[in-house]
Short mmCIF file of C-alpha atoms in Angstrom, two decimals:
data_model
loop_
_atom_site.label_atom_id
_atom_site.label_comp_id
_atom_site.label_asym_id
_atom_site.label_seq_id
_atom_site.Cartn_x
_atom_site.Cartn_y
_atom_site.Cartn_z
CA UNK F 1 179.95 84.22 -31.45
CA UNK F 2 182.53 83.98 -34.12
CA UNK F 3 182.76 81.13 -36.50
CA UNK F 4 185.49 80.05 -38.79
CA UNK F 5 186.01 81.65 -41.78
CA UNK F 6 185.02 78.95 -44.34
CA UNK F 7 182.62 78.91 -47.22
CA UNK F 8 179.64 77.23 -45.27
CA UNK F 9 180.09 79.74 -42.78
CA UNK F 10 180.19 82.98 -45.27
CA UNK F 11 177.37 81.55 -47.00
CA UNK F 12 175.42 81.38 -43.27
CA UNK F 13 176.69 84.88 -42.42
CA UNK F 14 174.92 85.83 -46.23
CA UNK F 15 171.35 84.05 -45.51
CA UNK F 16 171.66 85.84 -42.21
CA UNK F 17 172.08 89.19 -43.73
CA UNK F 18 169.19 88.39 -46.02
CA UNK F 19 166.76 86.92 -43.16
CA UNK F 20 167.55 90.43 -41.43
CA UNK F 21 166.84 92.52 -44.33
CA UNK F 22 170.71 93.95 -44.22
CA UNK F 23 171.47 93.51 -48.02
CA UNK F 24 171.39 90.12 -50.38
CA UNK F 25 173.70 88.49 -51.79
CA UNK F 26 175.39 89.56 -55.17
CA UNK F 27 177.32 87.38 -57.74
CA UNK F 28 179.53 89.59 -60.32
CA UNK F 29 177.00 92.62 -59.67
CA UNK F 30 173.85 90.98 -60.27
CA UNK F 31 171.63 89.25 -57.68
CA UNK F 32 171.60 85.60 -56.85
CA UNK F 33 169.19 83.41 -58.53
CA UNK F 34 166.97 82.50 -55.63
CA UNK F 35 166.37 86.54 -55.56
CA UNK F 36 165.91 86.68 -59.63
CA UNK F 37 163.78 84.00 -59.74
CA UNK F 38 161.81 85.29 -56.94
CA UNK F 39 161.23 88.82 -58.80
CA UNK F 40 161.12 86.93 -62.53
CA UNK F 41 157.82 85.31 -61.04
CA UNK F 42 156.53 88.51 -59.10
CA UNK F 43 156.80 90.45 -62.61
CA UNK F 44 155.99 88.25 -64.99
CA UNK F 45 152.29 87.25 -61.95
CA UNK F 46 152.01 91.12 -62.36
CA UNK F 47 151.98 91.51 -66.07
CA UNK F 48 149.19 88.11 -66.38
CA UNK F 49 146.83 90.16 -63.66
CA UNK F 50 147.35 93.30 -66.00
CA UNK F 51 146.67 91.68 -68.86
CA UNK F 52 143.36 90.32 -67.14
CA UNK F 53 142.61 93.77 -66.31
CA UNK F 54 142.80 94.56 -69.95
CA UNK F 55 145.82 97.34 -69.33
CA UNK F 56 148.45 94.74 -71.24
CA UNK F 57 147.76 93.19 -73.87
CA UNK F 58 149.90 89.43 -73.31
CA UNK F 59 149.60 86.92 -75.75
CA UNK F 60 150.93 83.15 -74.84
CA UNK F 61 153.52 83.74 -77.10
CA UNK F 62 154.80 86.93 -75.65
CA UNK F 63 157.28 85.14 -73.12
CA UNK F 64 159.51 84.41 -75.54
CA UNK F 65 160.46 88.15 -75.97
CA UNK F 66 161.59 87.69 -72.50
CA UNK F 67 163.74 84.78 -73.24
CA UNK F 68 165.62 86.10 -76.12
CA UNK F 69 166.23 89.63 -73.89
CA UNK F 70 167.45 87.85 -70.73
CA UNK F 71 169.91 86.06 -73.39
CA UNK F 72 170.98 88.91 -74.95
CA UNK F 73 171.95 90.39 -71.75
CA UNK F 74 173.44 87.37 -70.04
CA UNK F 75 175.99 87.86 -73.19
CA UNK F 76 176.68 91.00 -72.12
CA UNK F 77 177.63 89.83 -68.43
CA UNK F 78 173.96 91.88 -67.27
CA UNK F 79 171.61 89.66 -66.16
CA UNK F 80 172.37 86.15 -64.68
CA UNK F 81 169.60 83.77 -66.37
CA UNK F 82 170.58 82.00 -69.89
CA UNK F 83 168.26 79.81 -71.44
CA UNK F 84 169.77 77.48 -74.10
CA UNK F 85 166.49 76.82 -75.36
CA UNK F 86 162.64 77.28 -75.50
CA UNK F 87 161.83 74.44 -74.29
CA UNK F 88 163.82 75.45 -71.19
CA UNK F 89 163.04 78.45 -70.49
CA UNK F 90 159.26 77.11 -70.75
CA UNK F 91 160.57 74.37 -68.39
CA UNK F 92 161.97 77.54 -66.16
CA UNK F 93 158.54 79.27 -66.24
CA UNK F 94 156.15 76.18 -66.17
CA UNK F 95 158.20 74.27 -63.83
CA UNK F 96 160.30 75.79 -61.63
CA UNK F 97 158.08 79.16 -61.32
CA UNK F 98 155.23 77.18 -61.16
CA UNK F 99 152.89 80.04 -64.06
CA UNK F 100 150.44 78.94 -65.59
CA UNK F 101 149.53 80.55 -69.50
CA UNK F 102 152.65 80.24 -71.39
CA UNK F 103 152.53 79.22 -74.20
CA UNK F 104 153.54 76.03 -75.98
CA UNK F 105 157.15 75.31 -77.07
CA UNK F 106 155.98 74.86 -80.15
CA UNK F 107 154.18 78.54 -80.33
CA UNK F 108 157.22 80.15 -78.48
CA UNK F 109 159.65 78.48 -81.10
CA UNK F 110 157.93 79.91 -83.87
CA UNK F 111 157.84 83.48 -82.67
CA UNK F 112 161.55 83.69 -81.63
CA UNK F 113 162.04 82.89 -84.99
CA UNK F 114 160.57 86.34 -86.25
CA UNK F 115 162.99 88.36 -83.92
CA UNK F 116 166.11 89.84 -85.19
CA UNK F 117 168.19 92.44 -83.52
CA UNK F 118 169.75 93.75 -80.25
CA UNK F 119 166.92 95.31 -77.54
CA UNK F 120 165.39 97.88 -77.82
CA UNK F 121 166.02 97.64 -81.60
CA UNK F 122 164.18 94.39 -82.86
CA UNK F 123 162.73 93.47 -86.13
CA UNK F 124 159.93 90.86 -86.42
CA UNK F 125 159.96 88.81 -90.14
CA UNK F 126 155.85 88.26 -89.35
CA UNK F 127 154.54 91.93 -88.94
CA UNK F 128 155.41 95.02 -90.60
CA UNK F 129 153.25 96.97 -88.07
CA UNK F 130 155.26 99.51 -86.24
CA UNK F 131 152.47 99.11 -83.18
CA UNK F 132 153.16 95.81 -83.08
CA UNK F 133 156.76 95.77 -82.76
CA UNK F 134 156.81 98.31 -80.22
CA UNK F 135 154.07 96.41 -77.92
CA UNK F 136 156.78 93.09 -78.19
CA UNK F 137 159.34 95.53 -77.28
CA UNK F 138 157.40 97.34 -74.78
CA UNK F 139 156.59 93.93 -72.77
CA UNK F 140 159.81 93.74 -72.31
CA UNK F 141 160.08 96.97 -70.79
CA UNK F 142 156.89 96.68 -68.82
CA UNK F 143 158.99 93.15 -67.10
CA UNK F 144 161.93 95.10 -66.68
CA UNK F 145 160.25 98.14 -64.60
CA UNK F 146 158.17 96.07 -62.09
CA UNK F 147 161.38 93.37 -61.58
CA UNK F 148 163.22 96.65 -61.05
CA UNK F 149 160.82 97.16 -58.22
CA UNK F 150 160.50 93.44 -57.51
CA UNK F 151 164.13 93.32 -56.79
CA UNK F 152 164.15 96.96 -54.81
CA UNK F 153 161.70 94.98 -52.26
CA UNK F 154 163.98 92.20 -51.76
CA UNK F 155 166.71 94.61 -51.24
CA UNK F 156 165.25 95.83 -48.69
#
């Protein structure tokens, strides 16, 4: 059966793809958000049961690290999510993602305060402790290698 060529219909032809495990949609090289937000929320699940496990340490604060790197890459054209503020990224994670243990707006405000820099290179005003910078930079990383997978699944 062929249908006309109209945006409904590509759109159709795209879920279709999906449903059959083909490939996902892409928007300027980078998944769509119903596929980030799907990994975002896999990760992020996968870090809190690692943390509970005692092989991450994951304070409440430590999403914001997250915020400020998908930011910083959204400027560069790299990732698609761009938060224009704590309170909505918390919104995104609370809300929307439905996880639990994030920290206040208030807390995650304060922190992102302490960051200067461009990934992998940040500074933190609050610590001078090189450990300590590199585990904020390093839950970062840990996100970034199991959405990397996250996103591999859904790709099928």
């Amino acid at each position: 059966m062929e249908l006309p060529d109209n945006e409904g219909n590509r759109i159709l032809a795209e879920a279709l793809k999906m449903i059959a495990g083909a490939t996902f949609p892409m928007y300027n090289g980078t998944p769509q958000l119903p596929v980030v937000d799907s990994a975002v929320k896999n990760a992020i699940l996968q870090m809190q049961s690692e943390a509970k496990e005692k092989k991450l340490k994951l304070n409440r604060y430590d999403y914001v690290w997250l915020m400020i790197y998908f930011n910083e890459k959204h400027d560069e054209k790299k990732f698609p999510l761009f938060f224009y503020s704590v309170q909505s990224f918390r919104d995104y994670l609370v809300k929307e993602l439905q996880i639990s243990g994030i920290g206040s707006v208030s807390l995650m405000s304060q922190y992102s305060n302490y960051q200067f820099g461009h990934f992998p290179e940040w500074t933190f005003s609050d610590t001078e402790d090189s450990r300590e910078r590199l585990r904020r930079v390093n839950i970062v990383n840990r996100f970034l290698s199991v959405f990397v997978k996250n996103i591999g699944k859904v790709r099928g």
